[in-house]
Amino acid sequence: MSSPDLTDTLPQPRTATDRKTTDRPPGRATAATLRADSVSAWFADHKVLDRVSLTMPAHQVTALIGPSGCGKSTFLRILNRMHELIASASLSGRVMLDDEDIYDRGRRITHARRQIGMVFQKPNPFPAMSIYDNVVAGLKLNAIKATRDGRDDLVEECLTKAGLWNEAKDRLRQPGGALSGGQQQRLCIARSLAVRPRVLLMDEPCSALDPTSTRRIEETIAELKSEVTIVIVTHNMQQAARVSDTCAFFLASHGTPGVIVEHGDTEAMFNLPQDERTSDYVNGRFG
Ligand code: ADP
Ligand code: MG
């Protein structure tokens, strides 16, 4: 699978028109509801998602679960317009951020990326860049002006929210690459938060981490949802049960495109699934 260029994973520079419509004063990020409406996806003529609809409510954590290859990452990339970076990729359907269509022809791709951030499986800080500069990297790319004091405050705030401040405050000028894997992932979360996204997408953010780091990220997720909507892909059923409010079970059986078999309140999905396939999956009988 081709992975997008690193700079594509960051909020991109914007035009003057974008700035007018998207700038919000610092400190005023507002979580939004993200709604996928009959989303289908293809790589060349291979259809990998079939009419997937899902509401991911503001201030909640939505977990996407299901076996490998059922289209979870593809779905996530469609939610912030990263899918279209892949040459052979196409899609149909709509994605609404509150009442705004992120695929609206009048909208630039960068508008969606700034509001809907992404954290990947493998932590991808700029390794040679300092911890401090990693956090504010998105500001520079977006040409968001901030005073030195403003940047200092933002770095402290975002590292605190990402649960990394205490460990990083005395080494802000050291390279991001010098941190442990779990710390690097929290640095990537801090970097995403610095541009005030309304939604944070996380694609198996803990699968490369040890259990202690995983716990730290889970605590961070629980704290973040007061200001940002979170959508997380995870293969870890205990994690899905611990961190999410709602849950969607994806399945692509026998080479057919991925669909959502069942979705709803996480507790109900785990304790009283309506579909036998959900029950088998959450109880570890396949996948
Ligand atoms: P998941 O995240 O659930 O494991 P993916 O979204 O990665 O699933 O993959 C869904 C399907 O799309 C799979 O059949 C996979 O092989 C295919 N796929 C994913 N990325 C690409 C790509 N860049 N080019 C071609 N096919 C791809
Ligand atoms: Mg995946």
mmCIF file of C-alpha atoms and ligand atoms in Angstrom:
data_model
loop_
_atom_site.group_PDB
_atom_site.id
_atom_site.type_symbol
_atom_site.label_atom_id
_atom_site.label_comp_id
_atom_site.label_asym_id
_atom_site.label_seq_id
_atom_site.Cartn_x
_atom_site.Cartn_y
_atom_site.Cartn_z
ATOM 1 C CA MET A 1 0.000 0.000 0.000
ATOM 2 C CA SER A 2 1.434 3.374 -0.898
ATOM 3 C CA SER A 3 1.678 5.821 1.965
ATOM 4 C CA PRO A 4 1.238 9.516 1.366
ATOM 5 C CA ASP A 5 4.137 11.896 1.592
ATOM 6 C CA LEU A 6 4.814 13.100 5.155
ATOM 7 C CA THR A 7 3.925 16.687 4.375
ATOM 8 C CA ASP A 8 0.532 15.508 3.123
ATOM 9 C CA THR A 9 -0.253 14.362 6.620
ATOM 10 C CA LEU A 10 0.010 17.894 7.947
ATOM 11 C CA PRO A 11 -2.399 20.722 7.427
ATOM 12 C CA GLN A 12 -1.356 22.377 4.184
ATOM 13 C CA PRO A 13 -0.830 26.031 3.213
ATOM 14 C CA ARG A 14 -3.996 27.891 2.448
ATOM 15 C CA THR A 15 -5.079 30.640 0.155
ATOM 16 C CA ALA A 16 -6.279 34.030 1.319
ATOM 17 C CA THR A 17 -9.870 32.937 0.616
ATOM 18 C CA ASP A 18 -9.469 29.902 2.836
ATOM 19 C CA ARG A 19 -8.016 31.991 5.604
ATOM 20 C CA LYS A 20 -10.999 34.259 5.642
ATOM 21 C CA THR A 21 -13.384 31.370 6.070
ATOM 22 C CA THR A 22 -11.387 29.111 8.387
ATOM 23 C CA ASP A 23 -9.443 31.192 10.848
ATOM 24 C CA ARG A 24 -10.716 30.894 14.365
ATOM 25 C CA PRO A 25 -9.113 32.684 17.265
ATOM 26 C CA PRO A 26 -6.720 30.492 19.262
ATOM 27 C CA GLY A 27 -8.423 28.572 22.031
ATOM 28 C CA ARG A 28 -11.735 28.265 20.312
ATOM 29 C CA ALA A 29 -11.724 24.870 18.662
ATOM 30 C CA THR A 30 -15.208 23.422 18.596
ATOM 31 C CA ALA A 31 -15.817 19.725 18.104
ATOM 32 C CA ALA A 32 -18.004 18.971 15.087
ATOM 33 C CA THR A 33 -20.177 16.044 14.085
ATOM 34 C CA LEU A 34 -18.795 14.159 11.104
ATOM 35 C CA ARG A 35 -21.290 12.286 8.938
ATOM 36 C CA ALA A 36 -20.495 9.910 6.088
ATOM 37 C CA ASP A 37 -23.365 9.504 3.714
ATOM 38 C CA SER A 38 -23.400 6.489 1.372
ATOM 39 C CA VAL A 39 -19.643 6.471 0.844
ATOM 40 C CA SER A 40 -18.245 4.003 -1.708
ATOM 41 C CA ALA A 41 -14.570 3.736 -2.633
ATOM 42 C CA TRP A 42 -12.479 2.188 -5.377
ATOM 43 C CA PHE A 43 -8.828 1.598 -6.206
ATOM 44 C CA ALA A 44 -8.932 1.489 -10.013
ATOM 45 C CA ASP A 45 -11.893 -0.867 -10.656
ATOM 46 C CA HIS A 46 -11.565 -2.664 -7.300
ATOM 47 C CA LYS A 47 -14.443 -1.538 -5.103
ATOM 48 C CA VAL A 48 -13.408 -1.612 -1.448
ATOM 49 C CA LEU A 49 -16.290 0.178 0.336
ATOM 50 C CA ASP A 50 -19.971 -0.046 -0.510
ATOM 51 C CA ARG A 51 -22.365 2.718 0.516
ATOM 52 C CA VAL A 52 -21.095 3.225 4.043
ATOM 53 C CA SER A 53 -23.089 5.677 6.161
ATOM 54 C CA LEU A 54 -22.051 6.599 9.665
ATOM 55 C CA THR A 55 -22.560 9.519 12.029
ATOM 56 C CA MET A 56 -19.613 10.281 14.305
ATOM 57 C CA PRO A 57 -21.113 12.590 16.944
ATOM 58 C CA ALA A 58 -19.341 15.670 18.288
ATOM 59 C CA HIS A 59 -17.525 15.165 21.617
ATOM 60 C CA GLN A 60 -17.619 11.403 21.278
ATOM 61 C CA VAL A 61 -15.069 8.745 20.487
ATOM 62 C CA THR A 62 -16.171 6.510 17.619
ATOM 63 C CA ALA A 63 -14.219 3.262 17.186
ATOM 64 C CA LEU A 64 -13.985 1.538 13.804
ATOM 65 C CA ILE A 65 -13.377 -2.172 14.210
ATOM 66 C CA GLY A 66 -13.171 -5.128 11.833
ATOM 67 C CA PRO A 67 -10.693 -7.552 10.241
ATOM 68 C CA SER A 68 -7.757 -6.388 8.085
ATOM 69 C CA GLY A 69 -8.609 -5.343 4.569
ATOM 70 C CA CYS A 70 -12.245 -4.401 5.210
ATOM 71 C CA GLY A 71 -11.638 -0.738 4.342
ATOM 72 C CA LYS A 72 -11.269 0.989 7.727
ATOM 73 C CA SER A 73 -8.157 2.962 6.752
ATOM 74 C CA THR A 74 -9.661 3.828 3.387
ATOM 75 C CA PHE A 75 -12.785 5.097 5.120
ATOM 76 C CA LEU A 76 -10.691 7.179 7.525
ATOM 77 C CA ARG A 77 -8.704 8.704 4.645
ATOM 78 C CA ILE A 78 -11.936 9.622 2.904
ATOM 79 C CA LEU A 79 -12.984 11.513 6.042
ATOM 80 C CA ASN A 80 -10.185 14.059 5.612
ATOM 81 C CA ARG A 81 -9.666 13.935 1.849
ATOM 82 C CA MET A 82 -6.456 11.937 1.923
ATOM 83 C CA HIS A 83 -7.925 9.142 -0.223
ATOM 84 C CA GLU A 84 -7.700 11.325 -3.307
ATOM 85 C CA LEU A 85 -3.902 11.563 -2.937
ATOM 86 C CA ILE A 86 -3.672 7.999 -4.279
ATOM 87 C CA ALA A 87 -3.605 8.096 -8.077
ATOM 88 C CA SER A 88 -5.917 5.113 -8.698
ATOM 89 C CA ALA A 89 -8.402 6.071 -5.959
ATOM 90 C CA SER A 90 -11.963 7.266 -6.475
ATOM 91 C CA LEU A 91 -15.053 7.600 -4.321
ATOM 92 C CA SER A 92 -18.731 8.482 -4.254
ATOM 93 C CA GLY A 93 -21.027 9.739 -1.510
ATOM 94 C CA ARG A 94 -20.789 12.672 0.836
ATOM 95 C CA VAL A 95 -18.937 13.629 4.008
ATOM 96 C CA MET A 96 -20.492 16.365 6.131
ATOM 97 C CA LEU A 97 -18.667 18.283 8.859
ATOM 98 C CA ASP A 98 -21.638 19.658 10.758
ATOM 99 C CA ASP A 99 -23.600 21.193 7.876
ATOM 100 C CA GLU A 100 -20.664 21.625 5.516
ATOM 101 C CA ASP A 101 -19.861 19.204 2.668
ATOM 102 C CA ILE A 102 -16.068 18.699 2.832
ATOM 103 C CA TYR A 103 -16.073 17.636 -0.843
ATOM 104 C CA ASP A 104 -17.921 20.762 -1.936
ATOM 105 C CA ARG A 105 -16.314 21.971 -5.176
ATOM 106 C CA GLY A 106 -15.913 25.442 -3.734
ATOM 107 C CA ARG A 107 -13.781 24.107 -0.873
ATOM 108 C CA ARG A 108 -10.073 23.554 -1.044
ATOM 109 C CA ILE A 109 -8.735 20.208 0.060
ATOM 110 C CA THR A 110 -6.623 22.024 2.667
ATOM 111 C CA HIS A 111 -9.715 23.397 4.346
ATOM 112 C CA ALA A 112 -10.825 19.874 5.273
ATOM 113 C CA ARG A 113 -7.334 18.747 6.328
ATOM 114 C CA ARG A 114 -6.939 21.568 8.792
ATOM 115 C CA GLN A 115 -10.250 20.886 10.467
ATOM 116 C CA ILE A 116 -9.926 17.128 10.400
ATOM 117 C CA GLY A 117 -6.499 16.005 11.636
ATOM 118 C CA MET A 118 -4.940 12.562 11.365
ATOM 119 C CA VAL A 119 -2.624 10.513 13.572
ATOM 120 C CA PHE A 120 -1.073 7.393 12.037
ATOM 121 C CA GLN A 121 -0.088 3.941 13.218
ATOM 122 C CA LYS A 122 3.619 4.708 13.033
ATOM 123 C CA PRO A 123 4.544 7.937 14.840
ATOM 124 C CA ASN A 124 5.856 10.358 12.199
ATOM 125 C CA PRO A 125 7.344 13.413 13.888
ATOM 126 C CA PHE A 126 9.993 15.312 11.914
ATOM 127 C CA PRO A 127 12.898 13.469 13.569
ATOM 128 C CA ALA A 128 15.593 16.149 13.269
ATOM 129 C CA MET A 129 13.267 19.009 14.199
ATOM 130 C CA SER A 130 13.016 20.022 17.862
ATOM 131 C CA ILE A 131 10.065 18.955 20.000
ATOM 132 C CA TYR A 132 8.994 22.609 20.126
ATOM 133 C CA ASP A 133 9.192 23.078 16.355
ATOM 134 C CA ASN A 134 7.358 19.812 15.732
ATOM 135 C CA VAL A 135 4.373 21.100 17.709
ATOM 136 C CA VAL A 136 4.182 24.378 15.788
ATOM 137 C CA ALA A 137 5.033 22.869 12.369
ATOM 138 C CA GLY A 138 1.408 22.978 11.248
ATOM 139 C CA LEU A 139 1.146 26.680 12.086
ATOM 140 C CA LYS A 140 3.972 27.522 9.738
ATOM 141 C CA LEU A 141 2.527 25.417 6.932
ATOM 142 C CA ASN A 142 -0.787 27.182 7.374
ATOM 143 C CA ALA A 143 0.803 30.616 7.566
ATOM 144 C CA ILE A 144 -0.946 31.172 10.906
ATOM 145 C CA LYS A 145 0.786 34.082 12.567
ATOM 146 C CA ALA A 146 1.624 33.824 16.253
ATOM 147 C CA THR A 147 3.845 35.852 18.546
ATOM 148 C CA ARG A 148 6.725 34.197 20.343
ATOM 149 C CA ASP A 149 4.686 34.193 23.567
ATOM 150 C CA GLY A 150 1.661 32.878 21.716
ATOM 151 C CA ARG A 151 3.711 30.008 20.314
ATOM 152 C CA ASP A 152 5.188 29.230 23.751
ATOM 153 C CA ASP A 153 1.698 29.094 25.249
ATOM 154 C CA LEU A 154 0.429 26.921 22.406
ATOM 155 C CA VAL A 155 3.324 24.472 22.744
ATOM 156 C CA GLU A 156 2.696 24.099 26.470
ATOM 157 C CA GLU A 157 -1.048 23.778 25.986
ATOM 158 C CA CYS A 158 -0.838 21.170 23.224
ATOM 159 C CA LEU A 159 1.876 19.109 24.902
ATOM 160 C CA THR A 160 -0.190 19.185 28.100
ATOM 161 C CA LYS A 161 -3.300 18.029 26.278
ATOM 162 C CA ALA A 162 -1.300 15.290 24.580
ATOM 163 C CA GLY A 163 -0.015 14.157 28.003
ATOM 164 C CA LEU A 164 3.623 14.932 27.155
ATOM 165 C CA TRP A 165 4.350 18.262 28.863
ATOM 166 C CA ASN A 166 5.890 16.935 32.065
ATOM 167 C CA GLU A 167 8.263 14.679 30.152
ATOM 168 C CA ALA A 168 9.140 17.236 27.466
ATOM 169 C CA LYS A 169 9.196 20.641 29.188
ATOM 170 C CA ASP A 170 12.905 20.513 30.037
ATOM 171 C CA ARG A 171 13.956 19.254 26.602
ATOM 172 C CA LEU A 172 11.890 21.261 24.146
ATOM 173 C CA ARG A 173 14.951 21.985 21.980
ATOM 174 C CA GLN A 174 15.914 18.343 21.635
ATOM 175 C CA PRO A 175 14.993 16.552 18.423
ATOM 176 C CA GLY A 176 11.611 14.846 18.190
ATOM 177 C CA GLY A 177 13.398 11.709 17.040
ATOM 178 C CA ALA A 178 15.095 11.397 20.451
ATOM 179 C CA LEU A 179 11.785 10.598 22.164
ATOM 180 C CA SER A 180 10.522 7.054 22.748
ATOM 181 C CA GLY A 181 7.896 5.636 20.390
ATOM 182 C CA GLY A 182 5.042 6.369 22.762
ATOM 183 C CA GLN A 183 6.300 9.900 23.381
ATOM 184 C CA GLN A 184 6.649 10.456 19.623
ATOM 185 C CA GLN A 185 3.037 9.434 19.138
ATOM 186 C CA ARG A 186 1.948 11.931 21.820
ATOM 187 C CA LEU A 187 4.092 14.548 20.063
ATOM 188 C CA CYS A 188 2.203 13.823 16.842
ATOM 189 C CA ILE A 189 -1.076 14.287 18.723
ATOM 190 C CA ALA A 190 0.208 17.632 20.067
ATOM 191 C CA ARG A 191 1.213 18.670 16.543
ATOM 192 C CA SER A 192 -2.261 17.819 15.236
ATOM 193 C CA LEU A 193 -3.924 19.785 18.043
ATOM 194 C CA ALA A 194 -1.898 22.960 17.405
ATOM 195 C CA VAL A 195 -3.997 23.958 14.379
ATOM 196 C CA ARG A 196 -7.235 23.538 16.385
ATOM 197 C CA PRO A 197 -8.866 20.677 14.484
ATOM 198 C CA ARG A 198 -12.514 19.924 15.086
ATOM 199 C CA VAL A 199 -12.063 16.199 14.487
ATOM 200 C CA LEU A 200 -9.064 13.944 15.102
ATOM 201 C CA LEU A 201 -8.772 10.708 13.119
ATOM 202 C CA MET A 202 -6.480 8.015 14.537
ATOM 203 C CA ASP A 203 -5.504 4.933 12.544
ATOM 204 C CA GLU A 204 -4.383 2.233 14.998
ATOM 205 C CA PRO A 205 -2.401 4.822 16.968
ATOM 206 C CA CYS A 206 -1.239 2.335 19.614
ATOM 207 C CA SER A 207 -0.494 -0.772 17.607
ATOM 208 C CA ALA A 208 3.245 -0.017 17.531
ATOM 209 C CA LEU A 209 3.377 0.902 21.247
ATOM 210 C CA ASP A 210 3.966 -0.929 24.501
ATOM 211 C CA PRO A 211 1.095 -1.347 27.016
ATOM 212 C CA THR A 212 2.166 1.602 29.215
ATOM 213 C CA SER A 213 2.356 4.002 26.262
ATOM 214 C CA THR A 214 -0.941 2.631 25.009
ATOM 215 C CA ARG A 215 -2.541 3.492 28.358
ATOM 216 C CA ARG A 216 -1.165 7.025 28.173
ATOM 217 C CA ILE A 217 -2.643 7.524 24.704
ATOM 218 C CA GLU A 218 -5.984 6.133 25.863
ATOM 219 C CA GLU A 219 -6.028 8.589 28.784
ATOM 220 C CA THR A 220 -5.231 11.385 26.354
ATOM 221 C CA ILE A 221 -8.105 10.358 24.079
ATOM 222 C CA ALA A 222 -10.524 10.401 26.998
ATOM 223 C CA GLU A 223 -9.451 13.951 27.895
ATOM 224 C CA LEU A 224 -9.445 15.273 24.331
ATOM 225 C CA LYS A 225 -13.020 14.484 23.518
ATOM 226 C CA SER A 226 -14.206 17.491 25.481
ATOM 227 C CA GLU A 227 -12.903 19.616 22.616
ATOM 228 C CA VAL A 228 -12.453 17.411 19.578
ATOM 229 C CA THR A 229 -14.434 14.603 17.996
ATOM 230 C CA ILE A 230 -12.365 11.427 17.768
ATOM 231 C CA VAL A 231 -12.561 8.551 15.299
ATOM 232 C CA ILE A 232 -10.169 5.700 16.057
ATOM 233 C CA VAL A 233 -9.412 2.505 14.158
ATOM 234 C CA THR A 234 -8.317 -0.264 16.490
ATOM 235 C CA HIS A 235 -7.782 -4.014 16.307
ATOM 236 C CA ASN A 236 -7.730 -4.203 20.060
ATOM 237 C CA MET A 237 -11.238 -5.004 21.298
ATOM 238 C CA GLN A 238 -10.406 -4.122 24.894
ATOM 239 C CA GLN A 239 -9.205 -0.747 23.691
ATOM 240 C CA ALA A 240 -12.369 -0.171 21.668
ATOM 241 C CA ALA A 241 -14.431 -1.065 24.744
ATOM 242 C CA ARG A 242 -12.345 1.195 27.013
ATOM 243 C CA VAL A 243 -12.104 4.337 24.908
ATOM 244 C CA SER A 244 -15.123 4.548 22.617
ATOM 245 C CA ASP A 245 -18.685 5.747 23.079
ATOM 246 C CA THR A 246 -19.926 4.415 19.773
ATOM 247 C CA CYS A 247 -18.566 1.683 17.599
ATOM 248 C CA ALA A 248 -18.911 0.560 13.971
ATOM 249 C CA PHE A 249 -18.093 -2.958 12.821
ATOM 250 C CA PHE A 250 -16.766 -3.151 9.241
ATOM 251 C CA LEU A 251 -16.641 -6.387 7.265
ATOM 252 C CA ALA A 252 -15.688 -7.360 3.716
ATOM 253 C CA SER A 253 -16.693 -10.972 3.300
ATOM 254 C CA HIS A 254 -15.342 -13.175 0.487
ATOM 255 C CA GLY A 255 -13.797 -10.384 -1.539
ATOM 256 C CA THR A 256 -16.890 -8.169 -1.514
ATOM 257 C CA PRO A 257 -16.469 -4.458 -0.708
ATOM 258 C CA GLY A 258 -16.444 -3.407 2.940
ATOM 259 C CA VAL A 259 -19.734 -2.519 4.616
ATOM 260 C CA ILE A 260 -20.790 -1.637 8.146
ATOM 261 C CA VAL A 261 -22.492 -4.706 9.577
ATOM 262 C CA GLU A 262 -23.547 -3.011 12.789
ATOM 263 C CA HIS A 263 -22.968 0.213 14.645
ATOM 264 C CA GLY A 264 -24.170 1.849 17.814
ATOM 265 C CA ASP A 265 -23.456 2.361 21.467
ATOM 266 C CA THR A 266 -20.193 0.587 22.323
ATOM 267 C CA GLU A 267 -21.503 -1.111 25.431
ATOM 268 C CA ALA A 268 -24.455 -2.540 23.533
ATOM 269 C CA MET A 269 -22.250 -3.635 20.642
ATOM 270 C CA PHE A 270 -20.030 -5.582 23.000
ATOM 271 C CA ASN A 271 -22.636 -6.942 25.379
ATOM 272 C CA LEU A 272 -25.659 -7.423 23.190
ATOM 273 C CA PRO A 273 -24.674 -7.424 19.503
ATOM 274 C CA GLN A 274 -27.584 -7.706 17.097
ATOM 275 C CA ASP A 275 -25.673 -9.513 14.372
ATOM 276 C CA GLU A 276 -24.052 -12.895 14.863
ATOM 277 C CA ARG A 277 -20.992 -11.763 12.875
ATOM 278 C CA THR A 278 -20.468 -8.859 15.290
ATOM 279 C CA SER A 279 -20.757 -11.228 18.219
ATOM 280 C CA ASP A 280 -18.209 -13.601 16.687
ATOM 281 C CA TYR A 281 -15.793 -10.761 15.960
ATOM 282 C CA VAL A 282 -15.941 -8.953 19.293
ATOM 283 C CA ASN A 283 -15.556 -12.270 21.082
ATOM 284 C CA GLY A 284 -12.433 -13.083 19.101
ATOM 285 C CA ARG A 285 -13.892 -15.943 17.051
ATOM 286 C CA PHE A 286 -12.415 -14.564 13.809
ATOM 287 C CA GLY A 287 -10.330 -11.750 12.369
HETATM 288 P P1 ADP B 1 -8.143 -1.932 6.615
HETATM 289 O O1 ADP B 1 -7.625 -0.628 7.096
HETATM 290 O O2 ADP B 1 -9.488 -2.284 7.161
HETATM 291 O O3 ADP B 1 -7.160 -3.055 6.841
HETATM 292 P P2 ADP B 1 -7.738 -0.843 3.959
HETATM 293 O O4 ADP B 1 -8.604 0.349 3.847
HETATM 294 O O5 ADP B 1 -6.298 -0.632 4.194
HETATM 295 O O6 ADP B 1 -8.362 -1.838 5.032
HETATM 296 O O7 ADP B 1 -7.882 -1.693 2.620
HETATM 297 C C1 ADP B 1 -9.143 -1.986 2.026
HETATM 298 C C2 ADP B 1 -8.892 -2.629 0.663
HETATM 299 O O8 ADP B 1 -8.311 -1.660 -0.201
HETATM 300 C C3 ADP B 1 -7.942 -3.815 0.685
HETATM 301 O O9 ADP B 1 -8.390 -4.756 -0.264
HETATM 302 C C4 ADP B 1 -6.631 -3.204 0.248
HETATM 303 O O10 ADP B 1 -5.827 -4.164 -0.399
HETATM 304 C C5 ADP B 1 -7.083 -2.123 -0.717
HETATM 305 N N1 ADP B 1 -6.147 -0.987 -0.757
HETATM 306 C C6 ADP B 1 -5.819 -0.180 0.286
HETATM 307 N N2 ADP B 1 -4.955 0.772 -0.096
HETATM 308 C C7 ADP B 1 -4.732 0.584 -1.414
HETATM 309 C C8 ADP B 1 -3.941 1.254 -2.414
HETATM 310 N N3 ADP B 1 -3.193 2.306 -2.093
HETATM 311 N N4 ADP B 1 -3.983 0.771 -3.669
HETATM 312 C C9 ADP B 1 -4.731 -0.298 -3.993
HETATM 313 N N5 ADP B 1 -5.506 -0.963 -3.129
HETATM 314 C C10 ADP B 1 -5.503 -0.550 -1.857
HETATM 315 MG MG MG B 2 -5.862 -0.136 8.142
#
